[in-house]
Coordinates of C-alpha atoms in Angstrom, one line a residue:
X1 CA -33.1 57.8 -0.2
X2 CA -30.2 56.1 -1.8
X3 CA -29.9 52.4 -2.8
X4 CA -27.0 50.6 -1.3
X5 CA -25.0 48.0 -3.2
X6 CA -25.0 44.5 -1.5
X7 CA -22.4 42.9 -3.8
X8 CA -20.8 42.7 -7.2
X9 CA -22.0 39.9 -9.6
X10 CA -18.9 37.8 -8.9
X11 CA -19.6 38.1 -5.2
X12 CA -23.0 36.6 -5.8
X13 CA -21.9 33.6 -7.8
X14 CA -21.2 35.0 -11.2
X15 CA -24.0 34.8 -13.7
X16 CA -27.1 35.7 -11.8
X17 CA -29.2 34.3 -14.7
X18 CA -28.0 30.7 -14.5
X19 CA -30.5 28.1 -13.4
X20 CA -32.5 25.0 -14.2
X21 CA -35.9 24.3 -15.7
X22 CA -37.7 21.3 -14.2
X23 CA -40.1 19.6 -16.6
X24 CA -41.9 16.3 -16.9
X25 CA -40.3 13.6 -19.0
X26 CA -43.1 12.1 -21.2
X27 CA -41.2 8.8 -21.6
X28 CA -40.0 8.2 -18.1
X29 CA -42.8 9.9 -16.2
X30 CA -40.2 11.6 -14.0
X31 CA -38.7 15.1 -13.6
X32 CA -35.7 16.1 -15.6
X33 CA -33.5 19.2 -15.2
X34 CA -32.4 21.1 -18.3
X35 CA -29.9 24.0 -18.0
X36 CA -31.5 27.2 -19.0
X37 CA -30.8 30.9 -19.2
X38 CA -32.8 32.1 -16.2
X39 CA -35.2 30.9 -13.5
X40 CA -38.0 32.8 -11.9
X41 CA -39.5 31.6 -8.6
X42 CA -41.4 32.5 -5.5
X43 CA -41.0 32.2 -1.8
X44 CA -43.2 29.0 -1.8
X45 CA -40.6 27.1 -3.8
X46 CA -42.1 27.1 -7.3
X47 CA -39.8 27.9 -10.1
X48 CA -40.2 28.1 -13.9
X49 CA -37.8 28.8 -16.7
X50 CA -37.7 32.4 -18.0
X51 CA -35.6 31.9 -21.1
X52 CA -33.5 29.6 -23.1
X53 CA -33.7 28.0 -26.6
X54 CA -34.1 24.5 -25.1
X55 CA -36.9 25.4 -22.7
X56 CA -39.5 22.9 -21.6
X57 CA -41.8 22.9 -24.6
X58 CA -44.1 20.3 -26.3
X59 CA -41.5 20.2 -29.1
X60 CA -38.7 19.4 -26.5
X61 CA -40.6 16.7 -24.7
X62 CA -43.2 15.5 -27.1
X63 CA -46.9 16.0 -26.3
X64 CA -47.7 16.4 -22.6
X65 CA -48.3 13.1 -20.9
X66 CA -51.8 12.1 -20.0
X67 CA -53.4 14.1 -17.2
X68 CA -51.2 17.1 -17.8
X69 CA -52.6 20.5 -18.9
X70 CA -50.6 22.6 -21.4
X71 CA -50.4 26.0 -19.7
X72 CA -48.8 27.6 -22.7
X73 CA -50.1 28.8 -26.1
X74 CA -48.7 25.7 -27.7
X75 CA -45.9 25.3 -30.3
X76 CA -42.6 26.8 -29.1
X77 CA -44.2 28.7 -26.3
X78 CA -42.9 28.2 -22.7
X79 CA -43.8 29.2 -19.2
X80 CA -42.1 32.3 -18.1
X81 CA -43.7 33.3 -14.7
X82 CA -45.6 31.8 -11.8
X83 CA -47.1 33.1 -8.6
X84 CA -48.9 31.5 -5.7
X85 CA -51.3 33.6 -3.6
X86 CA -50.0 33.8 0.0
X87 CA -53.5 34.3 1.4
X88 CA -54.8 31.2 -0.4
X89 CA -52.2 28.7 -1.5
X90 CA -54.7 26.9 -3.8
X91 CA -54.7 29.9 -6.1
X92 CA -51.9 29.8 -8.6
X93 CA -51.2 32.0 -11.6
X94 CA -48.9 31.3 -14.6
X95 CA -47.7 33.3 -17.6
X96 CA -46.0 32.3 -20.8
X97 CA -43.5 33.8 -23.2
X98 CA -46.3 33.9 -25.7
X99 CA -48.5 36.0 -23.4
X100 CA -50.9 33.4 -22.1
X101 CA -52.1 33.7 -18.5
X102 CA -53.6 30.7 -16.6
X103 CA -55.1 30.4 -13.2
X104 CA -55.9 27.5 -10.9
X105 CA -58.2 27.8 -7.8
X106 CA -57.6 24.3 -6.6
X107 CA -53.8 23.9 -6.3
X108 CA -53.2 23.1 -9.9
X109 CA -55.7 20.3 -10.4
X110 CA -57.7 22.4 -12.9
X111 CA -56.7 25.5 -14.9
X112 CA -58.6 28.4 -16.5
X113 CA -57.3 30.6 -19.3
X114 CA -57.6 34.2 -18.1
X115 CA -55.9 35.8 -21.0
X116 CA -58.0 38.7 -22.3
X117 CA -57.7 42.2 -23.8
X118 CA -55.8 44.5 -23.2
X119 CA -53.1 42.0 -22.4
X120 CA -50.6 41.9 -25.3
X121 CA -49.2 38.8 -26.9
X122 CA -45.7 39.3 -25.5
X123 CA -43.6 37.6 -22.9
X124 CA -45.0 37.7 -19.4
X125 CA -41.9 38.4 -17.2
X126 CA -43.4 38.4 -13.7
X127 CA -46.7 37.8 -11.8
X128 CA -47.2 39.4 -8.4
X129 CA -50.2 38.6 -6.1
X130 CA -51.3 40.8 -3.2
X131 CA -50.3 39.1 0.0
X132 CA -53.7 39.8 1.5
X133 CA -56.0 39.5 -1.6
X134 CA -55.7 36.5 -3.9
X135 CA -57.8 38.2 -6.6
X136 CA -55.5 41.3 -6.8
X137 CA -52.7 40.4 -9.2
X138 CA -50.2 42.3 -11.3
X139 CA -48.2 41.2 -14.2
X140 CA -45.3 42.7 -16.2
X141 CA -44.6 42.3 -19.9
X142 CA -41.5 42.5 -22.0
X143 CA -40.9 44.1 -25.4
X144 CA -40.9 47.6 -26.7
X145 CA -44.5 48.1 -27.7
X146 CA -46.9 49.9 -25.3
X147 CA -48.3 48.2 -22.2
X148 CA -45.9 46.8 -19.6
X149 CA -47.7 46.6 -16.2
X150 CA -51.3 45.2 -15.9
X151 CA -53.6 44.7 -12.9
X152 CA -56.6 42.6 -12.2
X153 CA -58.8 43.1 -9.1
X154 CA -61.0 40.1 -9.9
X155 CA -58.7 37.1 -10.3
X156 CA -58.0 37.7 -14.0
X157 CA -61.6 38.1 -15.1
X158 CA -60.6 41.5 -16.5
X159 CA -57.3 43.4 -16.8
X160 CA -56.3 47.1 -16.7
X161 CA -53.2 48.6 -18.2
X162 CA -51.6 50.7 -15.5
X163 CA -48.4 51.4 -17.4
X164 CA -49.5 55.0 -18.0
X165 CA -46.3 57.1 -18.3
X166 CA -43.8 54.2 -18.0
X167 CA -41.4 54.2 -21.0
X168 CA -42.0 51.5 -23.6
X169 CA -39.1 49.2 -22.6
X170 CA -39.0 45.7 -21.2
X171 CA -40.3 45.4 -17.7
X172 CA -39.1 42.3 -15.8
X173 CA -39.9 42.7 -12.1
X174 CA -42.6 44.1 -9.9
X175 CA -43.1 44.7 -6.2
X176 CA -45.9 45.9 -3.9
X177 CA -44.5 47.9 -1.1
X178 CA -44.7 45.8 2.1
X179 CA -45.8 48.8 4.2
X180 CA -48.1 50.6 1.7
X181 CA -50.0 48.7 -0.9
X182 CA -50.6 51.8 -3.0
X183 CA -46.9 52.2 -3.6
X184 CA -45.7 50.0 -6.5
X185 CA -42.2 49.3 -8.0
X186 CA -41.5 48.3 -11.6
X187 CA -38.1 46.9 -12.6
X188 CA -37.3 47.8 -16.2
X189 CA -34.3 47.6 -18.5
X190 CA -33.2 51.1 -17.3
X191 CA -33.8 50.7 -13.6
X192 CA -36.6 51.1 -11.1
X193 CA -39.8 53.2 -11.5
X194 CA -42.1 53.9 -8.5
X195 CA -45.7 54.8 -8.3
X196 CA -47.2 56.1 -5.0
X197 CA -50.8 56.3 -6.4
X198 CA -51.5 52.6 -7.4
X199 CA -50.0 53.0 -10.9
X200 CA -51.7 56.2 -12.0
X201 CA -48.3 57.9 -12.4
X202 CA -44.7 56.6 -12.3
X203 CA -41.4 58.3 -11.6
X204 CA -37.8 57.3 -11.9
X205 CA -36.5 55.8 -8.7
X206 CA -32.8 55.2 -9.4
X207 CA -30.9 57.1 -6.6
X208 CA -27.5 55.5 -6.5
X209 CA -28.6 52.8 -8.9
X210 CA -27.0 52.6 -12.4
X211 CA -29.4 52.5 -15.3
X212 CA -29.3 48.7 -15.7
X213 CA -32.0 46.0 -16.1
X214 CA -33.7 45.2 -12.8
X215 CA -34.7 41.5 -12.8
X216 CA -35.9 40.8 -9.2
X217 CA -37.3 42.4 -6.1
X218 CA -37.4 41.1 -2.5
X219 CA -39.0 42.8 0.5
X220 CA -39.0 42.3 4.2
X221 CA -41.9 43.0 6.6
X222 CA -39.7 45.8 8.1
X223 CA -40.0 47.7 4.8
X224 CA -36.5 46.8 3.6
X225 CA -36.5 46.4 -0.2
X226 CA -33.8 44.5 -2.1
X227 CA -33.1 44.6 -5.9
X228 CA -31.3 42.2 -8.2
X229 CA -29.8 43.6 -11.4
X230 CA -28.3 42.1 -14.6
X231 CA -24.6 42.5 -14.4
X232 CA -24.3 45.2 -11.6
X233 CA -25.1 43.2 -8.4
X234 CA -27.7 43.7 -5.8
X235 CA -28.9 46.8 -4.0
X236 CA -31.2 47.5 -1.1
X237 CA -33.5 50.4 0.0
X238 CA -33.7 50.7 3.8
X239 CA -37.1 52.0 5.1
X240 CA -36.9 55.4 6.7

């Protein structure tokens, strides 16, 4: 099955990485938008910055205002990923560039640190929650050391590295197949890898796709899968 290009980068508005970071202004108590390198979001409308030297950090805004919880590891760390469980919108997961993972079970009123071994202290690039099970969550990690895809089946109480034979390259996106939950897709700096056995093994899945960074996946209930790349436009994989 070949992937079909949907448009060139200039067709889709030029720099696909451009976006804004929304953060709390400690002085005014309002929200302020800062131009950043990239934005990650989900279908429920939440978005967080995924890069940029002037990201929303304690150093940029001062200490968090009263009543706010710092979801990062502190210092220059910033949030880099967020996901809301579709089966229970009160459950929210966040990840930071410093590798910290947090979870809320009450819509963000309270947060728990669910960072634990074997998660590395590298940037968390995406978080994906099963659409039917709020405790089944996957996260991807950047960098060139080992470990790039991790899974938890118990809401982050423990994590398993399911990278297995994936190459040690940055992994920025993840997708659970909409028609088969044991089929998984990982978007890396050299294209897409697919697993048909829940992450036990991975194979290159780049038919008609150039070896470019894959930064985003989208899927339809029909089985249609769409891919956003860095610099080479968007592609889609029709379901047979």
